[in-house]
CSV table of C-alpha atoms and ligand atoms in Angstrom, one decimal:
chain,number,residue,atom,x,y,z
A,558,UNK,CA,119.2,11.6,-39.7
A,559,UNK,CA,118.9,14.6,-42.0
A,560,UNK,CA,115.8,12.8,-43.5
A,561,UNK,CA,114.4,12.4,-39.9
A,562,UNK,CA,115.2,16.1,-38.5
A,563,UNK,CA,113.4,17.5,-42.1
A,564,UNK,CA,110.8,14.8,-41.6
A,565,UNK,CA,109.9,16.0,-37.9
A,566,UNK,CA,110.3,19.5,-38.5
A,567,UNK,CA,108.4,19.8,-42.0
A,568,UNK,CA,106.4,22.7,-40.1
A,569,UNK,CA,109.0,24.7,-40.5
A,570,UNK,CA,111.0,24.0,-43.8
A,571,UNK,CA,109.8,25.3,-47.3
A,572,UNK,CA,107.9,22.4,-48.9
A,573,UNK,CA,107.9,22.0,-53.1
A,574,UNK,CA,105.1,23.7,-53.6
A,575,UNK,CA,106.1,26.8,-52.1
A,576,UNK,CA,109.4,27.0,-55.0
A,577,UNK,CA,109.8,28.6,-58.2
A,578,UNK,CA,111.8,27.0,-60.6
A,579,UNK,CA,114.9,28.3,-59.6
A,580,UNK,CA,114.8,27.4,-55.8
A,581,UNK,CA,113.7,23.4,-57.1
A,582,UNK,CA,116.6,23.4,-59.2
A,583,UNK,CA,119.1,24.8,-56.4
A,584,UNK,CA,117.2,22.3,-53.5
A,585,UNK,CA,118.0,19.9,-56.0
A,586,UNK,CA,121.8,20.7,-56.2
A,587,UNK,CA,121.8,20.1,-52.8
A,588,UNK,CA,120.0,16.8,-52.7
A,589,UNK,CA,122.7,16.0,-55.1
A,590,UNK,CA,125.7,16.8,-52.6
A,591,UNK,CA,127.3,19.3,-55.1
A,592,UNK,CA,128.5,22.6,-53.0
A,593,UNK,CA,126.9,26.1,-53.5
A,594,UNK,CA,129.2,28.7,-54.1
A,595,UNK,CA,129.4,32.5,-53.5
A,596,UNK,CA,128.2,33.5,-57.0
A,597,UNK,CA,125.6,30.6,-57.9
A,598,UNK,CA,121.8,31.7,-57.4
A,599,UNK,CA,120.3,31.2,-54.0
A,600,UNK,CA,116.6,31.9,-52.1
A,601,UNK,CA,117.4,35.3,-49.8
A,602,UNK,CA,117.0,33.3,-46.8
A,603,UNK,CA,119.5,30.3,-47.4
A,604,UNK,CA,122.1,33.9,-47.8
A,605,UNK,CA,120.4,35.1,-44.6
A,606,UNK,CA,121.0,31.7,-42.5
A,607,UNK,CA,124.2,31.3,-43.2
A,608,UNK,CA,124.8,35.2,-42.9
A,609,UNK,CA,123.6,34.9,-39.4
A,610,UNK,CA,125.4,31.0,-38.2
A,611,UNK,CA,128.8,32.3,-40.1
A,612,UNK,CA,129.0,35.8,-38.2
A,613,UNK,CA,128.1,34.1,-35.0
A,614,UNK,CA,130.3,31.5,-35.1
A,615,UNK,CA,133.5,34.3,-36.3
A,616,UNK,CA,132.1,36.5,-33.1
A,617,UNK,CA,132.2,33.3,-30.8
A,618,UNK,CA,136.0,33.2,-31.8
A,619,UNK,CA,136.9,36.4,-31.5
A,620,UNK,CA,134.9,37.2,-27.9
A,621,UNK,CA,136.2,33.6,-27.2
A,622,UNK,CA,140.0,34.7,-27.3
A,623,UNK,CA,139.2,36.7,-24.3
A,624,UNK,CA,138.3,34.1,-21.2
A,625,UNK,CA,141.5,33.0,-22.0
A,626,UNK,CA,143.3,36.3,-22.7
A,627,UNK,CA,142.9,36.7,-19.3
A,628,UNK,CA,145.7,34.3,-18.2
A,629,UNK,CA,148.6,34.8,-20.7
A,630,UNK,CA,150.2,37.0,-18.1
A,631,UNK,CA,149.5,33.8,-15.6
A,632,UNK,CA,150.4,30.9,-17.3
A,633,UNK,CA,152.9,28.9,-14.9
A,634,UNK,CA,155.2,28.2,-17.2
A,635,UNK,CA,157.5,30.0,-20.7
A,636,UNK,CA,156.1,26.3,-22.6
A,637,UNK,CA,152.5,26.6,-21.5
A,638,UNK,CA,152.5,30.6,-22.0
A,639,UNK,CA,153.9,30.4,-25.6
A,640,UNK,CA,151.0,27.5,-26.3
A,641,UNK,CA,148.7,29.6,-24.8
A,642,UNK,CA,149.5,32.3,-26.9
A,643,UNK,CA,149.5,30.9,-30.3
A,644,UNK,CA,145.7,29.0,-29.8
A,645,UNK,CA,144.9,32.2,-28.5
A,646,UNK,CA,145.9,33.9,-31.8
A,647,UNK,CA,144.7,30.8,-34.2
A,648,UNK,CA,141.1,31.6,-32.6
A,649,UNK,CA,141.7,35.0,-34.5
A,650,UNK,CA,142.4,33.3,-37.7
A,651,UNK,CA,139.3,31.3,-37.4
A,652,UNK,CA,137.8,34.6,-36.7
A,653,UNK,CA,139.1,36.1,-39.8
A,654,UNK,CA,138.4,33.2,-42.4
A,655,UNK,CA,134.9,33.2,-40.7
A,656,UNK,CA,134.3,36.9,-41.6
A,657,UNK,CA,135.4,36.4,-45.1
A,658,UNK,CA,133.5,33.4,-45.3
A,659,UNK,CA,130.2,35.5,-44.5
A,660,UNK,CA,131.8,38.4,-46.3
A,661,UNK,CA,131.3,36.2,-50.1
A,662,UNK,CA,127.4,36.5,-49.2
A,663,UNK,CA,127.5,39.9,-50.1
A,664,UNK,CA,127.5,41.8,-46.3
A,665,UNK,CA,130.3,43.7,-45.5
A,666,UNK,CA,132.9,43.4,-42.2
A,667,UNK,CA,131.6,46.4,-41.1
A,668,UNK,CA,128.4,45.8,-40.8
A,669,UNK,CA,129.0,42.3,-39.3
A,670,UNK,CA,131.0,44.4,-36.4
A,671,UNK,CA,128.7,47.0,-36.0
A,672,UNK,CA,125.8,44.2,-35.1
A,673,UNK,CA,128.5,42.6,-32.7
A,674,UNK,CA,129.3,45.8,-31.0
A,675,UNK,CA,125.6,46.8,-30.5
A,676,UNK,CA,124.6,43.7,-28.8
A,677,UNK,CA,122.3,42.9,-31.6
A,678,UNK,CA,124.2,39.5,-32.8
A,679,UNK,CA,124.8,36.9,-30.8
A,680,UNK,CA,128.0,34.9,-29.9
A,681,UNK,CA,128.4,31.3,-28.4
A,682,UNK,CA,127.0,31.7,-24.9
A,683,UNK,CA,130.1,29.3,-23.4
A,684,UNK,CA,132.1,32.7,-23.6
A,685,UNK,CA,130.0,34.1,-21.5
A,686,UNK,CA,131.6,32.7,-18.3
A,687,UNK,CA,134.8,33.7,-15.7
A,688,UNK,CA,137.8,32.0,-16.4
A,689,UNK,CA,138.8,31.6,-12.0
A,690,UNK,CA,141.9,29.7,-12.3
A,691,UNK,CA,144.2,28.3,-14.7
A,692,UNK,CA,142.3,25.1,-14.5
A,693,UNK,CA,139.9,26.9,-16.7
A,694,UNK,CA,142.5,26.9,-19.2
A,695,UNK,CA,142.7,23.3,-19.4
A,696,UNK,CA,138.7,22.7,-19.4
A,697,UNK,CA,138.5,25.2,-22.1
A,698,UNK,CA,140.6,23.7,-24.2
A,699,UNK,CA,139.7,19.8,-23.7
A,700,UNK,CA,135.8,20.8,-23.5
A,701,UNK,CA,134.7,23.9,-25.5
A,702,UNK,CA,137.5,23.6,-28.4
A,703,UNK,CA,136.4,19.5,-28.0
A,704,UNK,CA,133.0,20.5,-28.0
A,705,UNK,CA,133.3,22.8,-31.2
A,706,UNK,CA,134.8,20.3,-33.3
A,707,UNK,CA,132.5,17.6,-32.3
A,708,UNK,CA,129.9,20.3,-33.8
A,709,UNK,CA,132.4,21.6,-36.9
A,710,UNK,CA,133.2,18.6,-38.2
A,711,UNK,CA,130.0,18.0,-39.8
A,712,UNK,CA,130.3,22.0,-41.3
A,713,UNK,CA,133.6,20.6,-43.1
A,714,UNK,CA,130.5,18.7,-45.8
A,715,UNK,CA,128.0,21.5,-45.2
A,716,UNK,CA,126.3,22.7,-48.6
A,717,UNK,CA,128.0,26.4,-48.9
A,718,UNK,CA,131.4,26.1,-50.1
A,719,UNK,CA,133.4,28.6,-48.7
A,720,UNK,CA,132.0,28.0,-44.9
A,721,UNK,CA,132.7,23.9,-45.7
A,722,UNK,CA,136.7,24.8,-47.0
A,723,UNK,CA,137.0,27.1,-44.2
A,724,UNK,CA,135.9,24.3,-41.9
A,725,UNK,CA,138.7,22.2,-42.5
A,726,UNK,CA,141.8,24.2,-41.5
A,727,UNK,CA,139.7,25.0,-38.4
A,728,UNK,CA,139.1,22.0,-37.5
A,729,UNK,CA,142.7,20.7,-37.7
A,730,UNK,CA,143.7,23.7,-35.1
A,731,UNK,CA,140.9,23.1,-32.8
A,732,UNK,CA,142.2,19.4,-32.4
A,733,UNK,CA,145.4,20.9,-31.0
A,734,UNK,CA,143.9,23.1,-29.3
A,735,UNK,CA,141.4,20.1,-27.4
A,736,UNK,CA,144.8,18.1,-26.7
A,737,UNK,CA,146.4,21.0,-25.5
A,738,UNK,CA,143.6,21.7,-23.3
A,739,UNK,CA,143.6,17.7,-21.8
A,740,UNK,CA,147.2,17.9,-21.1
A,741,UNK,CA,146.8,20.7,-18.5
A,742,UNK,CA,143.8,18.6,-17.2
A,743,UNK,CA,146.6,15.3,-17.4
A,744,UNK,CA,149.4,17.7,-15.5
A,745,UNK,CA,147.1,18.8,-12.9
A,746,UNK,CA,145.1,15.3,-12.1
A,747,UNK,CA,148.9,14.0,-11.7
A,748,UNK,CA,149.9,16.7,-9.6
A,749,UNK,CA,148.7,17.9,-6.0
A,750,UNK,CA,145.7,17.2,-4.3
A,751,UNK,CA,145.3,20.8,-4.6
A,752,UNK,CA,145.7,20.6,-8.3
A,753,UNK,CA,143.6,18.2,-8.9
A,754,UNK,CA,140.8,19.6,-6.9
A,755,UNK,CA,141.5,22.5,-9.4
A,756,UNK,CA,140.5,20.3,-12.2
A,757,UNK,CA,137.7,19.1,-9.9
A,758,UNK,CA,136.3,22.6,-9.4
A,759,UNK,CA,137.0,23.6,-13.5
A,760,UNK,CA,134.9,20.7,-14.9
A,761,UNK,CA,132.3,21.1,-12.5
A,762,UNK,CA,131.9,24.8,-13.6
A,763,UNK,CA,132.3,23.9,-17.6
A,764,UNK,CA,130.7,21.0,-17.9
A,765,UNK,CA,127.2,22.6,-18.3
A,766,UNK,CA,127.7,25.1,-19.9
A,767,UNK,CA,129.9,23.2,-22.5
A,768,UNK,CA,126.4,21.1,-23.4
A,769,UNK,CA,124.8,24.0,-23.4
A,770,UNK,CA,127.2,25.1,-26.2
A,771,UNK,CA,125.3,23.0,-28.9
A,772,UNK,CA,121.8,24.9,-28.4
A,773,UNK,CA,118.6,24.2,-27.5
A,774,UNK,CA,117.3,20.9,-27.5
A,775,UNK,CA,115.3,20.0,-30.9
A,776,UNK,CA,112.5,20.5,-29.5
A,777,UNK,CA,113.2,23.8,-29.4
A,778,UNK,CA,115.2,24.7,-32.0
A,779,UNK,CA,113.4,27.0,-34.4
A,780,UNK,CA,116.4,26.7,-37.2
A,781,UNK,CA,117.1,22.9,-37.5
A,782,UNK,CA,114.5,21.7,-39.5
A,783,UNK,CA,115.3,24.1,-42.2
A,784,UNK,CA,119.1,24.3,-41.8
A,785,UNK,CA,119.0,20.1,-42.3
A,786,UNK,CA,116.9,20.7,-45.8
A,787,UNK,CA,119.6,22.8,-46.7
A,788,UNK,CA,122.3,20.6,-45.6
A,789,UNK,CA,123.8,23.7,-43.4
A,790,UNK,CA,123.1,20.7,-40.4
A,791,UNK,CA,124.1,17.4,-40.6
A,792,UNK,CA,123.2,16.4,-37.0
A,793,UNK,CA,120.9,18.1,-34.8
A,794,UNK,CA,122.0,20.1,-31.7
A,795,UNK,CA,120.9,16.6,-29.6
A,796,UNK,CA,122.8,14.2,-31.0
A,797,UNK,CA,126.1,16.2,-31.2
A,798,UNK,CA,125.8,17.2,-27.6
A,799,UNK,CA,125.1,12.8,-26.8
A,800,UNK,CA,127.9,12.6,-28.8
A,801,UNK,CA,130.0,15.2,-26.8
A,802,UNK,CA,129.0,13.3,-23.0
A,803,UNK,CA,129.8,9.9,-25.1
A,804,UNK,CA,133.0,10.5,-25.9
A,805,UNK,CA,134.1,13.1,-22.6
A,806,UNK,CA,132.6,10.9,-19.9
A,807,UNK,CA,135.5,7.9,-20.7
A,808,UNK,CA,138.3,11.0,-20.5
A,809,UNK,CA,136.7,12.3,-16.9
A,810,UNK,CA,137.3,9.0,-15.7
A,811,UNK,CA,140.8,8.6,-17.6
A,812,UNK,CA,141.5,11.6,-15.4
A,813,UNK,CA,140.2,10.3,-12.3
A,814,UNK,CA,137.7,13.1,-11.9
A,815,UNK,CA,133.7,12.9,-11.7
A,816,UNK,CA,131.2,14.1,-13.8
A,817,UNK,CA,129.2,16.6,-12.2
A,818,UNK,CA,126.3,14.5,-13.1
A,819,UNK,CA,124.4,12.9,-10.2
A,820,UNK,CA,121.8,11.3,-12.9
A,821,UNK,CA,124.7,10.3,-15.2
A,822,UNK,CA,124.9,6.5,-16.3
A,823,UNK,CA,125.2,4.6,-18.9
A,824,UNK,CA,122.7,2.8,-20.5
A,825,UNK,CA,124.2,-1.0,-22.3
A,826,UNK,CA,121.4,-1.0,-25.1
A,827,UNK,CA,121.8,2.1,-26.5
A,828,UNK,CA,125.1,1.9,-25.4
A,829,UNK,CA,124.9,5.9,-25.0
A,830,UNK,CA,125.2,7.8,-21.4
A,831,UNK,CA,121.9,9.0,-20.2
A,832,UNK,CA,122.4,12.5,-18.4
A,833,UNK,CA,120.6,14.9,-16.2
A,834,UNK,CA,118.3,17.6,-17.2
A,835,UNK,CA,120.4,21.1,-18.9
A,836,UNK,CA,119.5,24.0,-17.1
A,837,UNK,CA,117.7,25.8,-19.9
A,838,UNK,CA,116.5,28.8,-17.9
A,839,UNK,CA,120.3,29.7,-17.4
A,840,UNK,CA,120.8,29.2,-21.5
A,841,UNK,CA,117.9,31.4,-22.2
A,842,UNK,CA,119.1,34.4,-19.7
A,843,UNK,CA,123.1,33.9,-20.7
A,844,UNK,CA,121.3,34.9,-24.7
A,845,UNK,CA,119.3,37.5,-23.3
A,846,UNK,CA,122.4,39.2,-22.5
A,847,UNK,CA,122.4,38.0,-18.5
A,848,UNK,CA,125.7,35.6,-18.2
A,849,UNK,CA,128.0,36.4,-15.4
A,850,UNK,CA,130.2,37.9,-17.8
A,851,UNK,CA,127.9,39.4,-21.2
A,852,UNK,CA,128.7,43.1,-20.4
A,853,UNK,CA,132.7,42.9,-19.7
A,854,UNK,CA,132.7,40.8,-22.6
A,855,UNK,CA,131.9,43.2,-24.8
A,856,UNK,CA,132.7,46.3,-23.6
A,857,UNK,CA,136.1,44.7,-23.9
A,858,UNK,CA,135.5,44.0,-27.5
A,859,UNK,CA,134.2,47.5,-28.2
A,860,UNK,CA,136.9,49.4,-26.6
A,861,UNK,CA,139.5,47.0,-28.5
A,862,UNK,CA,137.7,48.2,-31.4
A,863,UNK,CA,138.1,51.7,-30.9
A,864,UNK,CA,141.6,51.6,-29.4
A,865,UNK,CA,142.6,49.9,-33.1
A,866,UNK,CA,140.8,52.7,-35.1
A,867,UNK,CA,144.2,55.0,-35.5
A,868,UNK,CA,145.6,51.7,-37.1
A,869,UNK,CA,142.8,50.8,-39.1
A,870,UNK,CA,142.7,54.4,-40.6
A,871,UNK,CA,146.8,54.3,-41.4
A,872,UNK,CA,145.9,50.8,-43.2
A,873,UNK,CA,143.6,53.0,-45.2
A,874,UNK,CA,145.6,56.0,-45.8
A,875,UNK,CA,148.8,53.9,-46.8
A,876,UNK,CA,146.2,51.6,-49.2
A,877,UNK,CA,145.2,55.7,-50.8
A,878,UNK,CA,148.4,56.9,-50.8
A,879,UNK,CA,149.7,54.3,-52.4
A,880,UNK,CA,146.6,54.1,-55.2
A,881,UNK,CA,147.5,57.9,-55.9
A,882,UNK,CA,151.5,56.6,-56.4
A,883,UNK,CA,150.0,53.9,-58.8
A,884,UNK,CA,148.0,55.8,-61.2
A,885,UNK,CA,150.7,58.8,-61.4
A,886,UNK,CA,152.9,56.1,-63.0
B,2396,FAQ,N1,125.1,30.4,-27.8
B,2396,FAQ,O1,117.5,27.1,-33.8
B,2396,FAQ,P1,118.8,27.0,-33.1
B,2396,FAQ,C1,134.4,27.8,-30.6
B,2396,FAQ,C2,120.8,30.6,-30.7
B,2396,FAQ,S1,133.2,28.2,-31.7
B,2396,FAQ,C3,124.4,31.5,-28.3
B,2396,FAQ,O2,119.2,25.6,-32.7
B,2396,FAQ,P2,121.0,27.1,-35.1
B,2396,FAQ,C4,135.8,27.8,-30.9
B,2396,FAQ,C5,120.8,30.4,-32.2
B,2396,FAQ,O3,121.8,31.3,-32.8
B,2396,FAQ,C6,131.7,28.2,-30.9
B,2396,FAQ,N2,123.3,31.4,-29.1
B,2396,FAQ,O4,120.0,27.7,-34.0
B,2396,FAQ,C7,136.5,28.4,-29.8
B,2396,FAQ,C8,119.4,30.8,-32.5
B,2396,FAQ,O5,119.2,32.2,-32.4
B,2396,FAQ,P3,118.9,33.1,-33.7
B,2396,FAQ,C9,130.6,28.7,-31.9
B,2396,FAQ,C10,122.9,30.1,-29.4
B,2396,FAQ,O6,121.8,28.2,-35.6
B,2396,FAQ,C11,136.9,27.7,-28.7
B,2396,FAQ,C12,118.6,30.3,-31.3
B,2396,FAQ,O7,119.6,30.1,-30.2
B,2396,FAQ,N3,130.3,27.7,-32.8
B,2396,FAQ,O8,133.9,27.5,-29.5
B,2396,FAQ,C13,123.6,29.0,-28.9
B,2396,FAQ,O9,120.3,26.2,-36.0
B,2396,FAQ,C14,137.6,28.2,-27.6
B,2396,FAQ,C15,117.9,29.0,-31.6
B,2396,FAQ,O10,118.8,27.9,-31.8
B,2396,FAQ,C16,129.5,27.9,-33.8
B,2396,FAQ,O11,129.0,29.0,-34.0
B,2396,FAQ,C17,124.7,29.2,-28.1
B,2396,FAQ,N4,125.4,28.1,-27.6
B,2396,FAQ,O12,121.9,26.2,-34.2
B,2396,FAQ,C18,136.9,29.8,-29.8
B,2396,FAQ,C19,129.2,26.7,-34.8
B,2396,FAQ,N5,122.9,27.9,-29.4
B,2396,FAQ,O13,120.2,33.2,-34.5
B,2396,FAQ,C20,137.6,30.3,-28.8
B,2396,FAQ,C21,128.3,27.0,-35.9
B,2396,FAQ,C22,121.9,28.4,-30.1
B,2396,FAQ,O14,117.8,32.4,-34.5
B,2396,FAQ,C23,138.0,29.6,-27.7
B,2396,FAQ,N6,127.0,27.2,-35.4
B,2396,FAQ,N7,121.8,29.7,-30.1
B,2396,FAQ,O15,118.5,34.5,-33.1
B,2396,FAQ,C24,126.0,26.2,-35.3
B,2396,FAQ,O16,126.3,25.1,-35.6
B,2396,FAQ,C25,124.6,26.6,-34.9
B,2396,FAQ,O17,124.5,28.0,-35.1
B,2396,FAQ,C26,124.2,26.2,-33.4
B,2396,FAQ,C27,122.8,26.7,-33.2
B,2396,FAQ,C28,124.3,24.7,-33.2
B,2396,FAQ,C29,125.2,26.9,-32.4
């Protein structure tokens, strides 16, 4: 598949005759399957692709703590509360080994912020969107952490070490975290009628968007071709999101719920489920900033930002204080 996606995009990937020594030798590594690691050489922009997919992907986990932030206070039981709360605070960690991860290519935390805070670096647009009822909670959990391992998984083999190692732990979470989700989808599809036309209404509202999460189609995807040479992609944004409706569909019917598909069906000899045309239009304007919820979003994370500052700056005078008490000894 990697073959195929550098095959079909060769229009955008460096070809051998545009590399030096050095970059042949390093391309080579990577044909090889042997990792690349903070301090081996690399071509400026294999540091500036994974600068830019490993600062997205630790933004899209710490704007993505806040859709469901929103209904710790709400959460109709202690048990489910207390769950709540800790995937809530393991989609910091991921945060945190993310930033670290993009801080061994030589940018700093600060600056990664800074280009979060000004609107200049994107996040996962799936964040983007209300969470209306603790439904939301449950199709959150079962679709978009479901959805992010179906695309993090491959990352765990990805060429850059410490993005691959940081993968793994990740990944092992977010599996909770998708099983967490489908058992408040389970308890509400067993409950009421009202409940389950709480599921009804969450899944219709998610379902889009959570396809949406694995970006544009290949067509359109400017960064594939060369992401696949350098073994950052495994599979291309299409074939994860068929492999997201593959294996999701099955579970909406476990449920007892419908796809909110009309053009949905299944098709016995590809044995794969054929599904209606992704509103790309809404994609392109949840990027551009436009998504119900883009501003709150990160005003929110700016003003969490400054409230911490006084801590931030203790950290810091502690860390000096503490320096000047070690080299008086
Ligand atoms: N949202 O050429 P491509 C999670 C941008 S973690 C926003 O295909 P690429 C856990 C893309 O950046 C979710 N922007 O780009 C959790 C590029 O723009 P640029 C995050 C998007 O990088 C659960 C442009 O469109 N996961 O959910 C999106 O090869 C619950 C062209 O696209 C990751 O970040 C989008 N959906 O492929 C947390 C995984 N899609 O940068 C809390 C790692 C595309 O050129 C609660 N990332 N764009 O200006 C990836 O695998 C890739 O970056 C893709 C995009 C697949 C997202």
């Amino acid at each position: 598949m990697y073959a195929q996606m550098v095959e079909t995009g060769l229009k955008n990937v460096r070809s051998a005759a545009d590399m030096g020594a050095e970059e042949l030798a390093f391309q080579a590594r990577i044909d090889a399957g042997i990792k690349i690691e903070a301090k081996d050489w690399m071509p400026d922009a294999y540091r500036k692709t994974l600068v830019r997919q490993i600062s997205q992907h630790a933004h899209s986990e710490i704007v993505g703590q806040l859709p469901e932030g929103n209904w710790v206070t709400r959460a109709p039981t202690l048990k489910r509360k207390s769950i709540l709360l800790a995937k809530i605070q393991d989609e910091a960690g991921h945060g945190l080994y993310l930033y670290s991860a993009a801080e061994t290519l030589g940018v700093s935390r600060d600056e990664l912020l800074a280009a979060l805070h000004s609107g200049k670096a994107k996040y996962s647009s799936i964040f983007n969107y209300p969470t209306l009822s603790w439904a939301d909670m449950g199709a959150i959990g079962w679709l978009v952490d479901g959805s992010a391992i179906i695309n993090q998984i491959p990352l765990c083999r990805c060429s850059y070490g410490p993005y691959a190692r940081a993968m793994i732990r990740v990944c092992k979470e977010e599996s909770f975290h998708a099983r967490q989700g489908y058992d408040i989808m389970m308890s509400l599809c067993q409950g009421s009628a009202a409940q389950k036309a709480m599921a009804q209404d969450a899944l219709n509202r998610w379902w889009w968007p959570s396809l949406m999460m694995f970006g544009p189609s290949d067509a359109e995807s400017v960064n594939s071709a060369q992401s696949a040479q350098w073994r950052i992609k495994l599979f291309s944004n299409d074939e994860l999101r068929q492999r997201m409706v593959d294996q999701t569909v099955p579970q909406i019917e476990y449920l007892g719920l419908s796809v909110p598909d009309p053009d949905l069906k299944f098709n016995a000899e590809t044995g794969h489920y054929e599904f209606g045309a992704i509103d790309w239009a809404e994609f392109h304007n949840v990027l551009k900033g436009n998504g119900p919820c883009n501003r709150e979003r990160l005003q929110t994370r700016v003003k969490a930002y400054e409230d911490g500052a006084w801590f931030r700056d203790a950290l810091l005078a502690y860390a000096d204080k503490h320096a000047d008490v070690k080299a008086a000894a």
